[in-house]
Amino acid sequence: MRSRRLFAQSVFLLFLVAIPATAQTFHGGVRGRVLDAGGLPVAVPLDLIDIATGLTRTTTSNERGQFAFSNVLPGEYRLRAQAQGFKTYERAGLRIDTQTFLTIDIALEIGDVAELVTVEAPVPLVNRTNGSVTASVDRTALELLPSAGRNVFIMATSVPTVLATGDAQFVRQQDQSNSSLMSLGGGPRRNNAYVLDGVPIVDLLNRATFIPSFQAVEDMRVQLSAYDAEIGRTSGGVFNVTARSGSNEFHGNALYQNRPDWAMGRLFFAAKNDIENPETYYHLYGGGVGGPIRRGRTFFWASAEGYRTSTARSTVLVLPTDAERRGDFSQSGVTVYDPLTTKPDPTRPGQFIRDPFPGNRIPAGRINPVSQALLQYLPMPTSGKSRPAVAQIVDRADQITAKITHRWADEVTTTGLYAWYESMEPDAAFYGRPLFENPADPGGGAFVRGAQVIALNTVWTPSSQSVVAVRYGFNDLEDDNRPSPFDPSSLGFAPTYLAAVPLKKFPNIGVTDYGRGGSLLGDRPRDRAHYYTHSTNGTFTTLLGRHTLKLGGEYRLTGVRFQNIGGMGGFNFSREFTFGPNPNAPIPGTGDALASFLLGFPSNGGISVSSPIDASLHYGSGFAQDDVRVTPRLTLNLGLRYDFESGLRERHNRIIAGWAYDEPFPVQVGGLRPDGTPLVLMGGFRYAGIDGAPTHQGNPNPWQFAPRAGAAYAVDERTVLRGGYGLFWAPSQGIVADEWGTATTGYNIGTSYIATTASPFVPCEGCSLTNPFPAGINQPVGSSQGRLTGVGNAVGFIDEESRLGYLHRYSVDIQRELPYQLVVGAAYLGAAGRQLMGGIGGWGPNINQLDRHYLALGPALQEPVPNPFLGTALAVGILGASTVPRGQLLRPYPQFDGVYLRRANLSKSRYDALALTADRRMSAGWAMHVNYTWSRTLDSQFAESNFFAGGSFLLDNYDVDAEYGPSALDTPHRLSLVGIVELPFGYGRRWLNRSGAANALLGGWTISTAGSVQTGFPISVAQSPNNSGLFGSAQRPNSVAGVDRRLTDDPEVSYDTRCGCIRWLNGAAWSQAAPFTFGNAPRADARVRTPTRRLWDVAIQKSHRLGARTVAVRAEIINVFNFADLRGPSLAFGDASFGQIREAAGFPRLLQVSAQVAW
């Protein structure tokens, strides 16, 4: 009820501003003032004429001479002012891009209205209108700059403070997730807003659901620090895209692009191992056509683009030798211990000891039959334990867009956009068989996506001083995981297990140090999710004296329908069961995860069975914005916004709304804890709508006000000083479509593999890979078990007090216009985040960890004691044996394993950046954009990660603030350069501009380039094994002072042919932390980073006119210097692979050849 009242309040506020409205508009505008020859303000009619369509907007300057054209569609315009007694003023060439606002002051000359004064001045290059920090990606950039994937959002990486954290190979239409893994201006990832023609195109995970092709885009505005109160539901930045429109003339184009495989550079690891690139192909096709349906009234633009590709990727697999597959580790350089011999150490009370296998060989009779059967699906190594491998990734994608613009009357214009997209993409399959033909390959199966977008916009001008804009948007995205077909009956699993699994497929097997980053066998699970968003929005703008006042609001419904069908479960194997002799403090060179696999003893695992879920949330907002032109030199931007976002709901209340922290558990077992305190059980799930629990998750904040303020001061005609501050509320995050992401345990139910019970070092009796769930697989029971749901297992929930995070943004910058259309600038951008999530995945603290003061008990925490739960309904899972470790009974909720607080807003951040820029718009045949960014990013986002450096983790679950330090996203230095040069020969250029052989040969050449260099990301080192001993805490090694952490700066020098890897880290810089300690290595160590990233592309284009047509032939060289975009090293200290780099991201050098005809 509380949430409903709060939502009603937000809806009421929305009605107060009289009209439903949007958070982000794509329109631009022109404002200024009109003065007579004596410098006095004058009221005159003005026209703003769209050159392409002829559509005209009319207004009249007020008594102060002020005028404003608001909600102007992007395009090129002509401004005209005329009144009796004055010559007619006209200024052409006014380019208004997305969210571009020009200030044009007009001085009228006395004379006859029939006399025309034409002003040829260029569009102002410095921003005198507002204090926001933004950048534009226009059609010139889209048409001429090199691009590996023709992804408009990825083009923003040339903008200062825009940081891409994903794989540079996944930059295509189908890469919605990677396109959303960007940080803008120090904001959190997956917090950005993506807007297409004024409507949001994000899903519940804050991903862009649709990536329009270059053919469909007019331009894009990247808003880093936008102090307009119209901006909302983002604590990152805004990607504001305008779709291309038709004009009064018919125009069109057709494009074909190809990548000849003979020109592809050598893949880094394949070249090191003398492996030839595989055969690849790339066919991209597209085009667009537009024009008038009714000249001067109705226009259209339609486009289509698709591709069929086969790309290559290289890695070095780690695979067991033939001897190791037979259990023989005598030549492996490690000692393998038998976990079934684990016993108390008679010489050291409280410690344990185990015996090695005789001869370092596992007896044939001890090898698990399922493990033995699974090994036949693994390829063999080619040298030692290494197998350099190359994968072919076969993708397809298609999209169609159509946009219509219609002028109903001089005062009313409507645009309508429809977009459709579909793709199929597999992962990198390195085991060497075609798609769907190797179910054992972790890269097997395929991922199918489909998306639709509808965007309707109407602009109404009720008077010369006022404009109304209303919009409706809809978008949906369907994610469909499809595994390879497989019958697992031949693998030797127990019949009862096979009969109970939800889907028969290949099981997922992870073995530390083997395969590709530990992933050894089994392709993707079967699941399907349908994300959707409805939005309605608009604005009312009016000119009052010096004030341009804008009022608005927004309503959004966003949700997901999903069902995780799953499969055969997943099982992970580590060294813990086979190292020794003391499993609490194993000596180096002991244990092997493959030995644990051969024995059939996973360290963890599980399987899920699900019910259909339909979850959604509501969002409403209202805002007021006043742009005040205080003096001709000073403009202020003042605004206030109100946001309200309900907690997540499920249509049938199939969610967990909270945790019964201090409420007695329904079943009590009595007795005392090992520390002598009464064993009183508390906690358990609170299901939505039951026993007074709310029907939503979290605690929506009814006071989410967001003040905004900006200023622009013109020091002189060529210099502007700008600055601003804004508070931005983050959207809900981490709502992953699964049991844990939505907290739907009971409806989506998992069964955890029980690795140990009585002792943390001895495998659970009767538990193995053959029959991993001897007590059966849990089935969905909904909320019928109440707080008994999940006992004996790890569980997760959403805290009832959780609220949305927010970000303070502030900036100050100076811009100076120089000769030759050059603008230089220096900017400070800052951001401070509060109540942030630990990371985009939604992981939070384990509130069932022992308090750190229990570390003093040491090995006593692991000693078996009688199980007080035996003989009750709680004797399941980890509580099913006759004894339990002493530490289990000291946990806050001893009837559970881990209790994870999901989507917890406990973290903070700080970002500071200095950006130096030099920009030149396209003029006289050349343009450039050069920028350097120095930045520092600090945070306590303990679960944040990136593609290159992996993830971090929370050390002590009760001390999040201790994690504050360098962010996993910290990259102090980044240099970016973009340049376009038209050679001055041929038609429309300076020389040889007449037809003839010289024009045909030398004319129409354009060269462009885009490149960047940036420092790597900090690394996050974990300890393996984790011996912290607090039943849920993490552990890091200790740092060794005075030892270089990196072996070399040059990957070429540090390549080791013995392992087929780059040895990046110096293991001597860390030491194993003692049992029952945390270790002192930092969460993210900025003293050592992943390799420097260097990306450089070049394009050469030859255009030739054939009558009304232009034919362009183009060659793009992606990664022209064939730099290896290396991933970071393995970071589990204690594992054999620690410090090794085995994989490169991005593309090798590629040649893209294309031909385009335009008319």
Short mmCIF file of N, CA and C in Angstrom, two decimals, residues 528-530 560-564 611-614:
data_model
loop_
_atom_site.label_atom_id
_atom_site.label_comp_id
_atom_site.label_asym_id
_atom_site.label_seq_id
_atom_site.Cartn_x
_atom_site.Cartn_y
_atom_site.Cartn_z
N ARG A 528 14.89 -18.09 -21.73
CA ARG A 528 14.29 -17.11 -22.62
C ARG A 528 13.73 -15.96 -21.79
N ALA A 529 13.98 -14.74 -22.23
CA ALA A 529 13.51 -13.56 -21.51
C ALA A 529 13.00 -12.53 -22.52
N HIS A 530 11.86 -11.92 -22.18
CA HIS A 530 11.25 -10.91 -23.04
C HIS A 530 11.15 -9.61 -22.24
N VAL A 560 9.91 -7.52 -17.50
CA VAL A 560 10.47 -8.69 -18.16
C VAL A 560 9.59 -9.90 -17.86
N ARG A 561 9.38 -10.71 -18.87
CA ARG A 561 8.74 -12.01 -18.71
C ARG A 561 9.79 -13.06 -19.07
N PHE A 562 10.01 -14.03 -18.18
CA PHE A 562 11.07 -14.98 -18.44
C PHE A 562 10.79 -16.32 -17.79
N GLN A 563 11.51 -17.32 -18.28
CA GLN A 563 11.55 -18.63 -17.65
C GLN A 563 12.91 -19.25 -17.95
N ASN A 564 13.65 -19.59 -16.90
CA ASN A 564 14.95 -20.23 -17.04
C ASN A 564 14.75 -21.74 -17.03
N SER A 611 9.59 -21.45 -12.79
CA SER A 611 8.22 -21.15 -13.19
C SER A 611 8.25 -19.86 -14.00
N PRO A 612 7.23 -19.60 -14.81
CA PRO A 612 7.18 -18.32 -15.55
C PRO A 612 7.06 -17.15 -14.59
N ILE A 613 7.80 -16.08 -14.89
CA ILE A 613 7.80 -14.87 -14.07
C ILE A 613 7.47 -13.67 -14.96
N ASP A 614 6.63 -12.76 -14.43
CA ASP A 614 6.28 -11.53 -15.14
C ASP A 614 6.48 -10.37 -14.17
#
